[in-house]
PDB file of C-alpha atoms in Angstrom:
ATOM      1  CA  MET Z1079       0.000   0.000   0.000  1.00  0.00           C
ATOM      2  CA  GLY Z1080       1.233   3.440  -0.874  1.00  0.00           C
ATOM      3  CA  ARG Z1081       1.241   6.580   1.164  1.00  0.00           C
ATOM      4  CA  ASN Z1082       0.680  10.161   0.048  1.00  0.00           C
ATOM      5  CA  ILE Z1083       2.099  12.933   2.160  1.00  0.00           C
ATOM      6  CA  VAL Z1084       0.014  16.077   1.653  1.00  0.00           C
ATOM      7  CA  LEU Z1085       2.103  19.257   1.575  1.00  0.00           C
ATOM      8  CA  ARG Z1086       0.846  22.822   1.626  1.00  0.00           C
ATOM      9  CA  LYS Z1087       1.694  24.877  -1.459  1.00  0.00           C
ATOM     10  CA  PRO Z1088       3.694  27.906  -0.291  1.00  0.00           C
ATOM     11  CA  GLY Z1089       2.245  31.407  -0.317  1.00  0.00           C
ATOM     12  CA  LYS Z1090      -1.452  30.513  -0.297  1.00  0.00           C
ATOM     13  CA  SER Z1091      -3.798  32.657   1.783  1.00  0.00           C
ATOM     14  CA  ASP Z1092      -6.391  30.035   2.782  1.00  0.00           C
ATOM     15  CA  TYR Z1093      -5.231  26.497   3.552  1.00  0.00           C
ATOM     16  CA  SER Z1094      -8.780  25.278   4.192  1.00  0.00           C
ATOM     17  CA  LEU Z1095      -9.195  24.872   0.413  1.00  0.00           C
ATOM     18  CA  PRO Z1096      -8.230  21.477  -1.055  1.00  0.00           C
ATOM     19  CA  ASN Z1097      -6.428  22.833  -4.145  1.00  0.00           C
ATOM     20  CA  VAL Z1098      -3.775  24.604  -2.041  1.00  0.00           C
ATOM     21  CA  HIS Z1099      -2.261  21.263  -1.096  1.00  0.00           C
ATOM     22  CA  ARG Z1100      -0.032  18.940  -3.118  1.00  0.00           C
ATOM     23  CA  PRO Z1101      -0.066  15.200  -2.479  1.00  0.00           C
ATOM     24  CA  VAL Z1102       3.337  13.582  -2.883  1.00  0.00           C
ATOM     25  CA  ALA Z1103       3.329   9.821  -3.390  1.00  0.00           C
ATOM     26  CA  LEU Z1104       5.962   7.812  -1.577  1.00  0.00           C
ATOM     27  CA  LEU Z1105       6.866   4.872  -3.798  1.00  0.00           C
ATOM     28  CA  ASN Z1106       8.446   1.526  -3.074  1.00  0.00           C
ATOM     29  CA  THR Z1107      12.129   1.837  -3.994  1.00  0.00           C
ATOM     30  CA  ILE Z1108      12.421  -1.570  -5.690  1.00  0.00           C
ATOM     31  CA  GLY Z1109       9.309  -0.715  -7.714  1.00  0.00           C
ATOM     32  CA  LYS Z1110      10.994   2.471  -8.915  1.00  0.00           C
ATOM     33  CA  VAL Z1111      14.093   0.524  -9.952  1.00  0.00           C
ATOM     34  CA  LEU Z1112      12.010  -1.974 -11.945  1.00  0.00           C
ATOM     35  CA  SER Z1113       9.975   0.844 -13.496  1.00  0.00           C
ATOM     36  CA  ALA Z1114      13.175   2.638 -14.499  1.00  0.00           C
ATOM     37  CA  CYS Z1115      14.400  -0.540 -16.240  1.00  0.00           C
ATOM     38  CA  VAL Z1116      11.113  -0.913 -18.141  1.00  0.00           C
ATOM     39  CA  ALA Z1117      11.136   2.791 -19.052  1.00  0.00           C
ATOM     40  CA  GLU Z1118      14.690   2.455 -20.405  1.00  0.00           C
ATOM     41  CA  ASP Z1119      13.723  -0.604 -22.468  1.00  0.00           C
ATOM     42  CA  LEU Z1120      10.643   1.165 -23.854  1.00  0.00           C
ATOM     43  CA  THR Z1121      12.651   4.278 -24.707  1.00  0.00           C
ATOM     44  CA  SER Z1122      15.184   2.136 -26.602  1.00  0.00           C
ATOM     45  CA  ALA Z1123      12.395   0.290 -28.436  1.00  0.00           C
ATOM     46  CA  VAL Z1124      10.749   3.575 -29.419  1.00  0.00           C
ATOM     47  CA  LYS Z1125      14.012   4.795 -30.937  1.00  0.00           C
ATOM     48  CA  GLU Z1126      14.926   1.504 -32.626  1.00  0.00           C
ATOM     49  CA  HIS Z1127      11.478   0.652 -34.034  1.00  0.00           C
ATOM     50  CA  GLY Z1128       9.860   4.090 -34.411  1.00  0.00           C
ATOM     51  CA  LEU Z1129       6.928   3.245 -32.135  1.00  0.00           C
ATOM     52  CA  LEU Z1130       5.954   6.880 -31.524  1.00  0.00           C
ATOM     53  CA  PRO Z1131       5.364   9.744 -33.980  1.00  0.00           C
ATOM     54  CA  ILE Z1132       8.556  11.522 -35.000  1.00  0.00           C
ATOM     55  CA  ASN Z1133       7.122  14.892 -33.932  1.00  0.00           C
ATOM     56  CA  HIS Z1134       6.159  13.687 -30.429  1.00  0.00           C
ATOM     57  CA  PHE Z1135       8.403  15.397 -27.903  1.00  0.00           C
ATOM     58  CA  GLY Z1136       9.150  14.734 -24.257  1.00  0.00           C
ATOM     59  CA  CYS Z1137      10.805  12.241 -21.932  1.00  0.00           C
ATOM     60  CA  ARG Z1138      13.307  10.873 -24.441  1.00  0.00           C
ATOM     61  CA  PRO Z1139      16.872  11.797 -25.341  1.00  0.00           C
ATOM     62  CA  GLY Z1140      16.853  14.256 -28.235  1.00  0.00           C
ATOM     63  CA  ARG Z1141      13.094  14.771 -27.828  1.00  0.00           C
ATOM     64  CA  THR Z1142      13.033  17.016 -24.746  1.00  0.00           C
ATOM     65  CA  THR Z1143      10.928  20.113 -24.164  1.00  0.00           C
ATOM     66  CA  THR Z1144      13.945  22.233 -25.098  1.00  0.00           C
ATOM     67  CA  ASP Z1145      14.311  20.307 -28.365  1.00  0.00           C
ATOM     68  CA  SER Z1146      10.618  20.915 -28.988  1.00  0.00           C
ATOM     69  CA  LEU Z1147      11.025  24.659 -28.523  1.00  0.00           C
ATOM     70  CA  HIS Z1148      13.977  24.758 -30.946  1.00  0.00           C
ATOM     71  CA  TYR Z1149      11.939  22.784 -33.505  1.00  0.00           C
ATOM     72  CA  GLU Z1150       8.917  25.050 -33.029  1.00  0.00           C
ATOM     73  CA  THR Z1151      11.004  28.227 -33.385  1.00  0.00           C
ATOM     74  CA  LYS Z1152      12.638  26.984 -36.585  1.00  0.00           C
ATOM     75  CA  TYR Z1153       9.261  25.874 -38.014  1.00  0.00           C
ATOM     76  CA  ILE Z1154       7.702  29.294 -37.322  1.00  0.00           C
ATOM     77  CA  LYS Z1155      10.641  31.273 -38.693  1.00  0.00           C
ATOM     78  CA  ASP Z1156      10.733  29.140 -41.848  1.00  0.00           C
ATOM     79  CA  ALA Z1157       6.997  29.702 -42.361  1.00  0.00           C
ATOM     80  CA  TRP Z1158       7.356  33.461 -41.850  1.00  0.00           C
ATOM     81  CA  ARG Z1159      10.128  33.547 -44.451  1.00  0.00           C
ATOM     82  CA  ARG Z1160       7.649  31.953 -46.870  1.00  0.00           C
ATOM     83  CA  LYS Z1161       5.063  34.609 -45.846  1.00  0.00           C
ATOM     84  CA  GLU Z1162       2.852  31.948 -44.242  1.00  0.00           C
ATOM     85  CA  VAL Z1163       0.800  32.166 -41.068  1.00  0.00           C
ATOM     86  CA  VAL Z1164       1.379  29.681 -38.256  1.00  0.00           C
ATOM     87  CA  ASN Z1165      -1.168  28.633 -35.638  1.00  0.00           C
ATOM     88  CA  THR Z1166      -0.008  26.756 -32.578  1.00  0.00           C
ATOM     89  CA  LEU Z1167      -1.933  25.065 -29.808  1.00  0.00           C
ATOM     90  CA  PHE Z1168      -0.220  24.287 -26.513  1.00  0.00           C
ATOM     91  CA  LEU Z1169      -1.969  22.073 -24.012  1.00  0.00           C
ATOM     92  CA  ASP Z1170      -1.325  21.809 -20.315  1.00  0.00           C
ATOM     93  CA  VAL Z1171      -3.078  18.604 -19.366  1.00  0.00           C
ATOM     94  CA  LYS Z1172      -4.103  19.037 -15.762  1.00  0.00           C
ATOM     95  CA  ASN Z1173      -3.933  15.867 -13.692  1.00  0.00           C
ATOM     96  CA  ALA Z1174      -2.668  13.970 -16.726  1.00  0.00           C
ATOM     97  CA  PHE Z1175      -0.865  11.142 -14.934  1.00  0.00           C
ATOM     98  CA  PRO Z1176      -3.465  10.394 -12.249  1.00  0.00           C
ATOM     99  CA  SER Z1177      -6.159  10.360 -14.954  1.00  0.00           C
ATOM    100  CA  VAL Z1178      -4.624   7.679 -17.193  1.00  0.00           C
ATOM    101  CA  ALA Z1179      -7.025   4.807 -17.809  1.00  0.00           C
ATOM    102  CA  ILE Z1180      -4.697   1.816 -17.514  1.00  0.00           C
ATOM    103  CA  ASP Z1181      -6.687  -0.452 -19.858  1.00  0.00           C
ATOM    104  CA  TRP Z1182      -6.496   2.240 -22.564  1.00  0.00           C
ATOM    105  CA  LEU Z1183      -2.803   2.743 -21.912  1.00  0.00           C
ATOM    106  CA  ALA Z1184      -2.181  -0.989 -22.365  1.00  0.00           C
ATOM    107  CA  HIS Z1185      -4.282  -0.957 -25.556  1.00  0.00           C
ATOM    108  CA  ASP Z1186      -2.414   2.056 -26.953  1.00  0.00           C
ATOM    109  CA  MET Z1187       0.958   0.499 -26.162  1.00  0.00           C
ATOM    110  CA  ARG Z1188       0.020  -2.868 -27.693  1.00  0.00           C
ATOM    111  CA  SER Z1189      -1.357  -1.200 -30.847  1.00  0.00           C
ATOM    112  CA  ARG Z1190       2.043   0.464 -31.337  1.00  0.00           C
ATOM    113  CA  GLY Z1191       3.991  -2.762 -30.951  1.00  0.00           C
ATOM    114  CA  VAL Z1192       4.938  -2.871 -27.269  1.00  0.00           C
ATOM    115  CA  PRO Z1193       5.264  -6.523 -26.200  1.00  0.00           C
ATOM    116  CA  ARG Z1194       2.476  -7.926 -24.039  1.00  0.00           C
ATOM    117  CA  GLU Z1195       4.971  -8.710 -21.256  1.00  0.00           C
ATOM    118  CA  TYR Z1196       5.435  -4.980 -20.689  1.00  0.00           C
ATOM    119  CA  THR Z1197       1.765  -4.042 -20.865  1.00  0.00           C
ATOM    120  CA  ASP Z1198       0.808  -6.937 -18.574  1.00  0.00           C
ATOM    121  CA  TRP Z1199       3.508  -5.886 -16.096  1.00  0.00           C
ATOM    122  CA  ILE Z1200       2.321  -2.261 -16.076  1.00  0.00           C
ATOM    123  CA  THR Z1201      -1.309  -3.373 -15.666  1.00  0.00           C
ATOM    124  CA  CYS Z1202      -0.377  -5.695 -12.800  1.00  0.00           C
ATOM    125  CA  LYS Z1203       1.771  -2.980 -11.207  1.00  0.00           C
ATOM    126  CA  VAL Z1204      -1.168  -0.583 -10.888  1.00  0.00           C
ATOM    127  CA  THR Z1205      -4.013  -3.022 -10.234  1.00  0.00           C
ATOM    128  CA  GLY Z1206      -5.446  -3.239  -6.734  1.00  0.00           C
ATOM    129  CA  ARG Z1207      -3.489  -0.274  -5.398  1.00  0.00           C
ATOM    130  CA  GLN Z1208      -4.405   1.576  -2.256  1.00  0.00           C
ATOM    131  CA  THR Z1209      -2.998   4.640  -0.597  1.00  0.00           C
ATOM    132  CA  THR Z1210      -3.414   6.678   2.530  1.00  0.00           C
ATOM    133  CA  LEU Z1211      -3.266  10.439   2.893  1.00  0.00           C
ATOM    134  CA  LYS Z1212      -1.151  11.817   5.691  1.00  0.00           C
ATOM    135  CA  PHE Z1213      -1.065  15.442   6.827  1.00  0.00           C
ATOM    136  CA  ASP Z1214      -0.993  17.465  10.035  1.00  0.00           C
ATOM    137  CA  GLY Z1215      -0.634  14.327  12.168  1.00  0.00           C
ATOM    138  CA  TYR Z1216      -3.652  12.645  10.538  1.00  0.00           C
ATOM    139  CA  GLU Z1217      -3.574   9.504   8.387  1.00  0.00           C
ATOM    140  CA  SER Z1218      -6.641   8.422   6.421  1.00  0.00           C
ATOM    141  CA  GLU Z1219      -8.051   4.956   6.032  1.00  0.00           C
ATOM    142  CA  PRO Z1220      -6.766   3.138   2.912  1.00  0.00           C
ATOM    143  CA  LEU Z1221      -8.256   4.563  -0.280  1.00  0.00           C
ATOM    144  CA  PRO Z1222      -8.491   2.516  -3.509  1.00  0.00           C
ATOM    145  CA  LEU Z1223      -6.732   3.852  -6.612  1.00  0.00           C
ATOM    146  CA  SER Z1224      -8.694   2.794  -9.677  1.00  0.00           C
ATOM    147  CA  LYS Z1225      -6.720   4.605 -12.383  1.00  0.00           C
ATOM    148  CA  GLY Z1226      -3.613   6.614 -13.016  1.00  0.00           C
ATOM    149  CA  LEU Z1227       0.133   6.199 -12.859  1.00  0.00           C
ATOM    150  CA  ASP Z1228       2.092   6.790  -9.682  1.00  0.00           C
ATOM    151  CA  GLN Z1229       3.553  10.268  -9.303  1.00  0.00           C
ATOM    152  CA  GLY Z1230       7.329  10.018  -9.454  1.00  0.00           C
ATOM    153  CA  CYS Z1231       7.299   6.685 -11.298  1.00  0.00           C
ATOM    154  CA  PRO Z1232      10.043   6.581 -13.960  1.00  0.00           C
ATOM    155  CA  LEU Z1233       7.471   5.177 -16.427  1.00  0.00           C
ATOM    156  CA  LEU Z1234       5.296   8.303 -16.360  1.00  0.00           C
ATOM    157  CA  GLY Z1235       6.798  10.154 -19.292  1.00  0.00           C
ATOM    158  CA  ILE Z1236       7.203   7.367 -21.810  1.00  0.00           C
ATOM    159  CA  ALA Z1237       3.883   5.750 -20.862  1.00  0.00           C
ATOM    160  CA  PHE Z1238       2.006   9.017 -21.286  1.00  0.00           C
ATOM    161  CA  GLN Z1239       3.592   9.451 -24.705  1.00  0.00           C
ATOM    162  CA  PHE Z1240       2.010   6.180 -25.794  1.00  0.00           C
ATOM    163  CA  TYR Z1241      -1.268   7.232 -24.154  1.00  0.00           C
ATOM    164  CA  ASN Z1242      -1.610  10.422 -26.204  1.00  0.00           C
ATOM    165  CA  ALA Z1243       0.296   9.530 -29.402  1.00  0.00           C
ATOM    166  CA  ASP Z1244      -2.949   9.026 -31.333  1.00  0.00           C
ATOM    167  CA  ILE Z1245      -3.617  12.779 -31.063  1.00  0.00           C
ATOM    168  CA  ILE Z1246      -0.408  13.447 -33.009  1.00  0.00           C
ATOM    169  CA  ASP Z1247      -1.342  10.797 -35.584  1.00  0.00           C
ATOM    170  CA  ILE Z1248      -4.778  12.383 -36.125  1.00  0.00           C
ATOM    171  CA  ARG Z1249      -3.130  15.718 -36.841  1.00  0.00           C
ATOM    172  CA  ASP Z1250      -0.780  14.095 -39.360  1.00  0.00           C
ATOM    173  CA  ILE Z1251      -3.673  12.318 -41.105  1.00  0.00           C
ATOM    174  CA  ARG Z1252      -5.596  15.584 -41.466  1.00  0.00           C
ATOM    175  CA  LYS Z1253      -2.473  17.351 -42.722  1.00  0.00           C
ATOM    176  CA  GLY Z1254      -2.105  14.666 -45.396  1.00  0.00           C
ATOM    177  CA  GLU Z1255      -5.721  15.182 -46.522  1.00  0.00           C
ATOM    178  CA  GLU Z1256      -5.115  18.889 -47.108  1.00  0.00           C
ATOM    179  CA  GLU Z1257      -2.106  18.396 -49.368  1.00  0.00           C
TER     180      GLU Z1257
END
């Protein structure tokens, strides 16, 4: 069973409101080591077999947020030189990791060629989880966790890339229709 320590966000005027607190999950260390190994294997497989869209950035070497910003800047400047207009949409997905539906994640990973051993392991890892909330000397009764990935888990980034890769593919399909 996991434990979430609830910390107050600094500088808030009213700590009686729930959104001025940040739960921090304390994870099993051996679980983090295993997750890091799986994340490394998945990252290598993505690079070797092209399992994710080429224009999907984040959580991989050479595909960081900084790399994304350099790519975006070059794309915009090149378009301006051609006297074209560029529209960009940036999304900040609130509560992205705790909202992941694990069965959909496994489906998305399998549809992109991730071996069943990995998707079964991830599904097993997050099935039947419970946590407690601890703050100000209080600890709650165990609470079931029915979805989501553990905060701080090394798998978060690469798993979420599989989870939302179809959005990138839809954009590419529509772009192809316009040409």
